Coordinates of C-alpha atoms and ligand atoms in Angstrom, one line a residue:
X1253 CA -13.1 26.3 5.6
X1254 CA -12.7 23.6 3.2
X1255 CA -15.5 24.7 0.3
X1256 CA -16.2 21.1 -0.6
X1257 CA -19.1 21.9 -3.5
X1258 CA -16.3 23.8 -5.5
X1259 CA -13.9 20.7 -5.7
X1260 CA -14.2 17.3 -7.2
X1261 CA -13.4 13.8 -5.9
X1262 CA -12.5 11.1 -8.1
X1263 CA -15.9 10.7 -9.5
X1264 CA -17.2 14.1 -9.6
X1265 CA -18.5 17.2 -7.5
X1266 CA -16.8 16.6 -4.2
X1267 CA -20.2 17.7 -1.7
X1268 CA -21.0 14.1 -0.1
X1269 CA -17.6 13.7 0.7
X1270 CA -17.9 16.1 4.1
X1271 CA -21.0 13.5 5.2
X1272 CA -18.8 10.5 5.1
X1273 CA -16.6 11.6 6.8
X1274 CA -18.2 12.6 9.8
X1275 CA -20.3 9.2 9.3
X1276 CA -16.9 7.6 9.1
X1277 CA -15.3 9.0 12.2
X1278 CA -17.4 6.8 14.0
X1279 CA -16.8 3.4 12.3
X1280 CA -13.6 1.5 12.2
X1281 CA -14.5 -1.4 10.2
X1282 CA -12.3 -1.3 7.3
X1283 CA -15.2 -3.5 5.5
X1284 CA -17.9 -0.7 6.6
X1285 CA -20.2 0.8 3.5
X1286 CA -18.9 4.2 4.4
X1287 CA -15.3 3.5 4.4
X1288 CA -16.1 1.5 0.7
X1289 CA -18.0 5.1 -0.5
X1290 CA -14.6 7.4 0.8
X1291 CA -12.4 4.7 -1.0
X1292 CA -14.3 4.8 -4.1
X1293 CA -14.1 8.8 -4.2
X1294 CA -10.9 9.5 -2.8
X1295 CA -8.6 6.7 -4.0
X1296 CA -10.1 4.6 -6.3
X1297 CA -7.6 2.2 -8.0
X1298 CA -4.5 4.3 -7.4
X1299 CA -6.2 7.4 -8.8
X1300 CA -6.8 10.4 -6.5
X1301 CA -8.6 13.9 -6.8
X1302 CA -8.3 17.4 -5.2
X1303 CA -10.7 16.5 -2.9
X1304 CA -8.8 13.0 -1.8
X1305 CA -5.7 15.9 0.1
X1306 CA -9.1 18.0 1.6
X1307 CA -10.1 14.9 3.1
X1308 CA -6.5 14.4 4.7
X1309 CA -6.4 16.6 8.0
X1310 CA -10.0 15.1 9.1
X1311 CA -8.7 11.7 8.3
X1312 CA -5.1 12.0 10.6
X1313 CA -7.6 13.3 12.9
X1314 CA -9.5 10.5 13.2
X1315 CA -6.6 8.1 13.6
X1316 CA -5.4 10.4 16.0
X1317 CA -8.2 10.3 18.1
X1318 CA -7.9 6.3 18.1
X1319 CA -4.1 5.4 18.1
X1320 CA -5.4 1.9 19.7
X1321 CA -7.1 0.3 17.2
X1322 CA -5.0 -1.6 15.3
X1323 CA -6.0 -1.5 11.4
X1324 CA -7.7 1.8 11.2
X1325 CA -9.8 2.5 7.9
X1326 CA -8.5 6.6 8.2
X1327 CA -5.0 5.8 8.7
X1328 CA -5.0 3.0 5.9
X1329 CA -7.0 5.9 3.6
X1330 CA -4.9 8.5 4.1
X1331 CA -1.6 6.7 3.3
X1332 CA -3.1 5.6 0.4
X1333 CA -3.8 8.8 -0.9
X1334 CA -0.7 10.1 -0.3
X1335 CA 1.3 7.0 -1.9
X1336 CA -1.0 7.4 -4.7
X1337 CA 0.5 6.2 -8.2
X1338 CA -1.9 8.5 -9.9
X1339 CA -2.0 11.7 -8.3
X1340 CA -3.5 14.4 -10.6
X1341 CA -1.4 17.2 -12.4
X1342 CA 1.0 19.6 -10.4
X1343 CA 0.5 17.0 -7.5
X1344 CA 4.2 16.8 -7.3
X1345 CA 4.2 19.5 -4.7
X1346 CA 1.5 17.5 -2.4
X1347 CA 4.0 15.8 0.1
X1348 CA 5.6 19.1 0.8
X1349 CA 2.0 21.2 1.1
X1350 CA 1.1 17.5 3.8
X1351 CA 4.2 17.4 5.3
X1352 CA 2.4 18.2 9.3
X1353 CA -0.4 15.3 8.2
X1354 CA 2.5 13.4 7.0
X1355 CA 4.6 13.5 10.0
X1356 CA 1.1 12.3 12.1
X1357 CA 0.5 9.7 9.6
X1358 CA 4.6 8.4 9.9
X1359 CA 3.9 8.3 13.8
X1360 CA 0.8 6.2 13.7
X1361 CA 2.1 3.9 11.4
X1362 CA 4.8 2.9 13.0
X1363 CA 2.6 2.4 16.2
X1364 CA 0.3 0.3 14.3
X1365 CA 3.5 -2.1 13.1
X1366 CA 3.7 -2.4 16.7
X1367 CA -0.1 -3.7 17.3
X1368 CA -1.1 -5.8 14.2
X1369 CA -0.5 -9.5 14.1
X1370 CA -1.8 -11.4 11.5
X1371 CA -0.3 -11.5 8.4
X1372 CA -2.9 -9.6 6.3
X1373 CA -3.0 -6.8 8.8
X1374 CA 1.6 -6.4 9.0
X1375 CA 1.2 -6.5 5.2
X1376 CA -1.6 -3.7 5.1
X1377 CA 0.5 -1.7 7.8
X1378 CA 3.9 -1.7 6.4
X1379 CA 2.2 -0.5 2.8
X1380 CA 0.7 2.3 5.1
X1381 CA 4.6 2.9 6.3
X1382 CA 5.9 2.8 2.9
X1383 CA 3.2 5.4 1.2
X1384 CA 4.0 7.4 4.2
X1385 CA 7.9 7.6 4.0
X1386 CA 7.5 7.1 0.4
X1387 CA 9.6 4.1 0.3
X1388 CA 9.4 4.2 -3.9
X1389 CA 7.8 1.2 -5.8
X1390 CA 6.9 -0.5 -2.4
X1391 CA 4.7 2.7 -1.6
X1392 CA 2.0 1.0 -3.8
X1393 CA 2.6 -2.6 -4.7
X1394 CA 3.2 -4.3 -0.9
X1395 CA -0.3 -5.4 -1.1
X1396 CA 0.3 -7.4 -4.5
X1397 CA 1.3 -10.0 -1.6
X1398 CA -2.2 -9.8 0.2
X1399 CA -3.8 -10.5 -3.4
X1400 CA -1.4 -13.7 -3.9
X1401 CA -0.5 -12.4 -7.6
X1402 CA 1.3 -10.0 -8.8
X1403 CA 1.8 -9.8 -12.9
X1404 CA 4.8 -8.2 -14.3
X1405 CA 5.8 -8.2 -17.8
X1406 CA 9.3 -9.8 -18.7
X1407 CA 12.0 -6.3 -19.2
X1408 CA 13.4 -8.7 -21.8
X1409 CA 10.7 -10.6 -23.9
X1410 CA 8.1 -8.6 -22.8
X1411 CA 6.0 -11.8 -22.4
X1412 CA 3.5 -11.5 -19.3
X1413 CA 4.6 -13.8 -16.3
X1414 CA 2.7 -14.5 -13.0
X1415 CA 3.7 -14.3 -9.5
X1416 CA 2.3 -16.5 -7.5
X1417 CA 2.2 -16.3 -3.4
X1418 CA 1.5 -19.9 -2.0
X1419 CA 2.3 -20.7 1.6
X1420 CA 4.9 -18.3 1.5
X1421 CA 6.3 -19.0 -1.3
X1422 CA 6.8 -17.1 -4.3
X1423 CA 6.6 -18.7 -7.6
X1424 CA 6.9 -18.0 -11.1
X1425 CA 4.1 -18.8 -13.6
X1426 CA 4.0 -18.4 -17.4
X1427 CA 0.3 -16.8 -16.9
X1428 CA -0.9 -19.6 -19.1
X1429 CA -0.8 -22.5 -16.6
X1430 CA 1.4 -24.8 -18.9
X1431 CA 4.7 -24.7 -17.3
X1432 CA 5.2 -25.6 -13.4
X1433 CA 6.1 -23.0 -11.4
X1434 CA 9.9 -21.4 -10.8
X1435 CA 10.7 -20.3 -7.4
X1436 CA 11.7 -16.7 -7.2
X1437 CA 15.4 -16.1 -6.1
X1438 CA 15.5 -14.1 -2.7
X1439 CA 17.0 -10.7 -2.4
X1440 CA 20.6 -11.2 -0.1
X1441 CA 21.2 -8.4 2.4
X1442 CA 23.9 -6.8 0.1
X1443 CA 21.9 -6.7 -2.6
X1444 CA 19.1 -4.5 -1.1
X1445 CA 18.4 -1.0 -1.3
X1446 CA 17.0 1.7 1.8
X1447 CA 13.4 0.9 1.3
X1448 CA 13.7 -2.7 1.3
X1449 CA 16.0 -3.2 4.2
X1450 CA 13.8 -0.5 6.2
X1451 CA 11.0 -2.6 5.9
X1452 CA 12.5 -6.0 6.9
X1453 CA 14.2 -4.1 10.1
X1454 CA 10.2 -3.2 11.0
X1455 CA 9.7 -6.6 10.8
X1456 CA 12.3 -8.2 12.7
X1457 CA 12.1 -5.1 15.3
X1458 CA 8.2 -6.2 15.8
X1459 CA 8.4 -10.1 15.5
X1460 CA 6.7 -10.3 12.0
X1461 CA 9.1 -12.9 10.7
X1462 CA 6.9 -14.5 8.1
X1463 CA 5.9 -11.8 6.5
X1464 CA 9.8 -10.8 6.5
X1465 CA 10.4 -14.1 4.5
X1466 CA 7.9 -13.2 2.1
X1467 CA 9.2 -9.8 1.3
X1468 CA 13.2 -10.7 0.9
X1469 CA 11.5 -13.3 -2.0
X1470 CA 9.1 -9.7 -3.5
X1471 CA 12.3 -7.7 -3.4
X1472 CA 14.2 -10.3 -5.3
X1473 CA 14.9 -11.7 -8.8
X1474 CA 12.6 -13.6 -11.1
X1475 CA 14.0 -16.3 -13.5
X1476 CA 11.2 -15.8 -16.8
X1477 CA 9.2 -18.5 -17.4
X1478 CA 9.0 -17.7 -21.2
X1479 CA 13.3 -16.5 -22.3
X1480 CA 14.8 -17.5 -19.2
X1481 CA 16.2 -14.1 -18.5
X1482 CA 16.3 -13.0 -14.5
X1483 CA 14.8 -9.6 -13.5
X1484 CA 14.2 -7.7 -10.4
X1485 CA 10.7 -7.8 -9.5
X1486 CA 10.9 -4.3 -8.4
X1487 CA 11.9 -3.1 -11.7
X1488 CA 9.0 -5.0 -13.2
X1489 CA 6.6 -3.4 -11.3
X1490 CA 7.9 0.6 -11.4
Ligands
LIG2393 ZN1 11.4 -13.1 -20.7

C-alpha cells in the first residue's frame, strides 16, 4: 500500500495525488484540469519527486486498460517521469527498481507510433519512446520541435543562438533578430548515432516521413550565427 501522506510530490505532501489519479483514470484529454494538476505535481518542468515513481504502476495501468486511444495523458505522464532530466538524489537506481512498468510503457509506445498521425501527436509519441528506451539527450528535448524553438548556447563563443522550426525547416537565429536566418546542416546516415537512427527507422516503419525530415535537420549541425563555428545540436542541448 502506497502510504501517500508520508511522501512528497513536487510541490509538497504528496496526499491529493491518490484523488487525481482515480479522477484521471477516467479522462483522456491530455488538455483536462486533472491531467494539468498530476503534471504540475509529478513532473513539473523536468523536475520530479518520490511521489512522481508511486504514481507510475497506476499510470501503466491506466494506459493499459486503453491501448486504443492514441495520445494518452497516462502514457505521455509516465514516460515523462521516467525520462526526467531532474530526477531527485539516488534516482539513479529508478529505471532498474521500474523496469516491469518500463517494459509496459516500451510496449504501448511503440503501439501508439503506430496510431498517431498528425505531426504534433508522432512528435509527442516518439519523445514518449525515447524517455522509455532512454534514447539520451532525445529522452527530453524531442518536443523542442513541437515548441518551434529550441535555444542552445554556441560550445565555442558561448553566445546564445536560436533555433527556429518553420515549415519544416530548421533555421538558425542570432536570438536578437538582426541577422537572417542560417539553415541547419542535416545529420547524413553515417554520421548518426543508435538513438537517432532508431527514431527515424520508427518513422519510416510507420509512414511519418515529415516528421523524419524534421529530425535528420535536430540531430544535425548548426553553423553559429555569432563566430561561425559549426556544432551538433545535440551537444548543445546535453
Ligand atoms: Zn559561436
Amino acid at each position: 500500500m502506497t502510504e501517500w501522506a508520508d511522501m512528497v510530490d513536487v510541490y509538497g505532501r504528496a496526499d491529493e495525488v491518490p484523488r487525481l489519479l482515480a479522477q484521471a483514470a477516467e479522462v483522456t484529454d491530455m488538455r483536462a484540469p486533472v491531467w494539468d494538476e498530476l503534471w504540475s505535481r509529478l513532473c513539473h518542468q523536468g523536475s520530479v519527486a518520490p511521489a512522481s515513481y508511486a504514481a507510475l504502476p497506476a499510470l501503466v495501468g491506466m494506459a493499459r486498460s486503453r491501448p486504443d486511444v492514441a495520445v494518452d495523458p497516462a502514457l505521455h505522464l509516465a514516460a515523462a517521469i521516467i525520462g526526467a532530466m531532474d530526477a531527485p538524489a539516488g534516482a539513479g537506481s529508478e529505471r532498474g527498481e521500474h523496469a516491469v512498468e518500463i517494459a509496459a510503457l516500451r510496449e504501448l509506445a511503440w503501439r501508439k507510433v503506430r496510431l498517431v498521425e498528425a505531426r504534433t501527436d508522432v512528435i509527442w509519441t516518439l519523445l514518449a519512446v525515447a524517455a522509455v528506451e532512454d534514447l539520451g539527450v532525445w529522452s527530453s528535448h524531442l518536443d523542442a520541435l513541437v515548441d518551434g524553438e529550441i535555444e542552445v548556447d554556441c560550445p565555442s563563443c558561448a553566445e546564445p543562438a536560436c533555433v527556429e522550426v518553420v515549415d519544416g525547416v530548421l533555421v538558425v537565429v542570432d536570438g536578437e533578430g538582426e541577422a537572417d536566418g542560417i539553415a541547419v546542416r542535416e545529420a547524413e546516415p553515417g554520421e548518426m548515432g543508435a538513438a537517432e537512427a532508431r527514431l527515424l527507422e520508427l518513422c519510416r516503419v510507420h509512414g511519418h516521413e515529415g516528421v523524419a525530415g524534421e529530425l535528420r535537420q535536430l540531430f544535425g549541425r548548426v553553423p553559429c550565427p555569432h563566430c561561425g563555428e559549426v556544432f551538433w545540436l545535440a551537444e548543445a542541448l546535453s
